[in-house]
Coordinates of C-alpha atoms in Angstrom, one line a residue:
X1 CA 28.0 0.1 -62.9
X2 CA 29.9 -3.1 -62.4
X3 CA 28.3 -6.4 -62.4
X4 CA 27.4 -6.7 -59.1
X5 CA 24.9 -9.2 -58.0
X6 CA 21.5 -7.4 -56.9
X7 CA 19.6 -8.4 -53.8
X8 CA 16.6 -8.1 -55.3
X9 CA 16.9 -10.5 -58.5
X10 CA 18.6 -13.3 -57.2
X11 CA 20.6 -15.9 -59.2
X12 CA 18.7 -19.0 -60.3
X13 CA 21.5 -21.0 -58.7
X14 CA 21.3 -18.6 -55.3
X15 CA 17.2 -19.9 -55.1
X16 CA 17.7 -23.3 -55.8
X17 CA 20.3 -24.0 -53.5
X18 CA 18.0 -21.5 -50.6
X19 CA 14.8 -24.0 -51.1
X20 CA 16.9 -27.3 -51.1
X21 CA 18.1 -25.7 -47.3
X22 CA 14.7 -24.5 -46.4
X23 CA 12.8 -28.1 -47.5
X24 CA 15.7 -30.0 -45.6
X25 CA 15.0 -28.0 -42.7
X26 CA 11.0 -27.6 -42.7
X27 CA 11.5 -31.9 -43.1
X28 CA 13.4 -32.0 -40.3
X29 CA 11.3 -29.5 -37.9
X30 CA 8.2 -31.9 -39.6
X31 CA 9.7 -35.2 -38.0
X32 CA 11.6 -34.2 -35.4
X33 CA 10.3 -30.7 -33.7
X34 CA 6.7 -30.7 -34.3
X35 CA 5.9 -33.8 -33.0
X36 CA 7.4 -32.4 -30.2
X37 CA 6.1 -29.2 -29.9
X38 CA 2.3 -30.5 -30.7
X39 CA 2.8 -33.5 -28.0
X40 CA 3.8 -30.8 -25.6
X41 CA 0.5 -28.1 -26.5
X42 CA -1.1 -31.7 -26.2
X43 CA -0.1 -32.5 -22.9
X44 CA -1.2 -28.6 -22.0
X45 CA -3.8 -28.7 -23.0
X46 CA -5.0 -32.0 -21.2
X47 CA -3.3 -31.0 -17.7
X48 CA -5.0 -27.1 -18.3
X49 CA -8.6 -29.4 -19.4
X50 CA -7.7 -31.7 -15.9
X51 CA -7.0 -28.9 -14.3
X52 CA -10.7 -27.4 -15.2
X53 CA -12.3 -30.9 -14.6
X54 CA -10.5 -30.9 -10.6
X55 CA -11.3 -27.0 -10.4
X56 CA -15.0 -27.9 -11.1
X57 CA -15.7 -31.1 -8.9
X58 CA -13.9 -29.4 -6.3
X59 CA -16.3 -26.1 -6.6
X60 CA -18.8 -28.5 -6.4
X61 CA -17.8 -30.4 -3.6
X62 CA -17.5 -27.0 -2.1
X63 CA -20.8 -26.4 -2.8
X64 CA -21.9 -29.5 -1.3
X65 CA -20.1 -29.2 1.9
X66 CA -21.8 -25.7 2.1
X67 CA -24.8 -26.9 2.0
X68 CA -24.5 -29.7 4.6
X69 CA -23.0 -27.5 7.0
X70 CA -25.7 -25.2 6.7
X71 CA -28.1 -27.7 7.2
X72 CA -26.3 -29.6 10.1
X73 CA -26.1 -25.9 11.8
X74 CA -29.7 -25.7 11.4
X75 CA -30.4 -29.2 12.8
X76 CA -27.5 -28.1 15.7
X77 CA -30.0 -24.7 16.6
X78 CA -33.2 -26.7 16.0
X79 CA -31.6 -29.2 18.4
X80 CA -30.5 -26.1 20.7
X81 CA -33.5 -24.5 21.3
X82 CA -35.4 -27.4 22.1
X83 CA -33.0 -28.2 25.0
X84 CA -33.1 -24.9 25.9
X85 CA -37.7 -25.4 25.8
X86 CA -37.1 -28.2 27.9
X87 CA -34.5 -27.1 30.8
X88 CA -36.8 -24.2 31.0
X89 CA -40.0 -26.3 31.4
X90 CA -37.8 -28.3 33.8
X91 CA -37.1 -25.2 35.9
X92 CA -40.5 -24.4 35.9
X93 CA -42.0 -27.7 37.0
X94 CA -39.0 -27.5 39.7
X95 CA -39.8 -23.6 41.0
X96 CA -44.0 -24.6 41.0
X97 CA -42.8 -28.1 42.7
X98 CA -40.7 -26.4 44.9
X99 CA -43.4 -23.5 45.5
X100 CA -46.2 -26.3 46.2
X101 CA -43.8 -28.0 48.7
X102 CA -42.9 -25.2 50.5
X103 CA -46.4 -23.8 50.6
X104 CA -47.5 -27.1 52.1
X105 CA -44.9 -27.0 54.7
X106 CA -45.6 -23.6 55.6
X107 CA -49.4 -24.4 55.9
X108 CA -48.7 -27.5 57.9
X109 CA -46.3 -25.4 60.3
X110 CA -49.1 -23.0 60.6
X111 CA -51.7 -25.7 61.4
X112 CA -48.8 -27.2 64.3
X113 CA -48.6 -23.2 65.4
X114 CA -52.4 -22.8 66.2
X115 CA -52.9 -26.2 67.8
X116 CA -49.7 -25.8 70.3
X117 CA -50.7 -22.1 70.7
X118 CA -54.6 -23.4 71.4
X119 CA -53.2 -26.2 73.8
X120 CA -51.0 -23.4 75.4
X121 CA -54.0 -21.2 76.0
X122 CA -56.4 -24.4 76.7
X123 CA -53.6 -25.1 79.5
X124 CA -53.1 -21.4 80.6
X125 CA -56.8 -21.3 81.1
X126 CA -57.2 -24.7 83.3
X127 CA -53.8 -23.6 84.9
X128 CA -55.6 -19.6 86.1
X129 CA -58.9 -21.6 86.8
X130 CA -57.3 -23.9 89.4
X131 CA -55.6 -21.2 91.2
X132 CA -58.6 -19.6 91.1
X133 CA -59.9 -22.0 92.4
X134 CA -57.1 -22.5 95.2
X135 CA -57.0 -18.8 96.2
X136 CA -60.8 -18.6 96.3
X137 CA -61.3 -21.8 98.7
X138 CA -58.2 -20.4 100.6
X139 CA -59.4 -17.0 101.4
X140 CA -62.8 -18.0 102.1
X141 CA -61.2 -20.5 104.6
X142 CA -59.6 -17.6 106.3
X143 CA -62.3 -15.3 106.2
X144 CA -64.4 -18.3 107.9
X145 CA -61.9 -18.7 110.2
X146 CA -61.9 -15.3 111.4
X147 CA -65.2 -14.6 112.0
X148 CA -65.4 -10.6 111.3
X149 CA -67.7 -8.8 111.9
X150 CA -67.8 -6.2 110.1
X151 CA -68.2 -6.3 106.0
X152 CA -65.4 -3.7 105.8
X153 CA -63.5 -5.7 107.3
X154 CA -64.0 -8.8 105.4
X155 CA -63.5 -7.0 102.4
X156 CA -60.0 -5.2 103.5
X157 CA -58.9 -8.9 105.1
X158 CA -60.0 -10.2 101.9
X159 CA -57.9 -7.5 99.7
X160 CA -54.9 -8.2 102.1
X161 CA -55.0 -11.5 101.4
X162 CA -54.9 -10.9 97.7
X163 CA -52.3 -8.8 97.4
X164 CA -50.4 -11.0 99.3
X165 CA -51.2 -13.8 97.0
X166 CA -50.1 -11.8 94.3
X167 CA -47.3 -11.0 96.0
X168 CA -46.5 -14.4 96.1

């Protein structure tokens, strides 16, 4: 076999010359690209850690607001149904007010009824008594006047003349 060089046993020359190129370029990377790349995991991190931080207030905040609304809605039905208690004690001091009044009323209008209907019959009365009266003395004037005789005939004058007043 000729003298060929072999991969795997390297010259001492071949190394040498592969770590001087490998330290030159790990020195390099080391002042000029990890700075770099460790500012930039740096910064990352921080905006990821911010990013938890915000995430966390605003859960909380959240949290908070749930809780207030919850107990301003309670307040808001607590405040609800006692309107609602008092427009319904309203109403019902309204309906017995109204209930009372009208009761009243009617009871006074009954009261007027049965006096006008008492003066009505009062006046009915007095106004049958006179003409009573009037027919009476006027057909015992005429049966004076006429002097019968007989009682029959009183008594048929006496029905004549009544059906005439009636007639009348």
């Amino acid at each position: 076999m000729p003298n060929l060089p072999s991969i795997l046993s390297p010259d001492f020359g071949l190394l040498f010359w592969m770590l001087v190129a490998f330290v030159i370029v790990f020195t390099l990377l080391a002042k000029f690209g990890f700075p770099v790349i460790i500012k930039m995991v740096e910064d990352r991190k921080s905006y990821i850690d911010e990013s938890l931080k915000n995430a966390r207030e605003a859960n909380e905040k959240l949290a908070n607001i749930k809780s207030e609304s919850a107990a301003i809605l309670k307040e808001a039905r607590e405040h609800q149904a006692q309107i609602i208690k008092e427009a319904m004690a309203t109403r019902d001091s309204i309906i017995k007010e109204a209930k009372d009044k009208a009761q009243a009323e009617g009871l006074k209008l009954l009261n007027e009824a049965k006096a006008q209907i008492s003066a009505e019959k009062e006046n009915a009365l007095r106004d049958i008594r006179d003409t009573v009266a009037d027919i009476s003395v006027e057909i015992a004037g005429k049966v004076m006047r006429q002097q019968l005789e007989k009682d029959t005939e009183q008594e048929e004058y006496i029905e004549r003349l009544l059906n005439e007043m009636v007639k009348s």
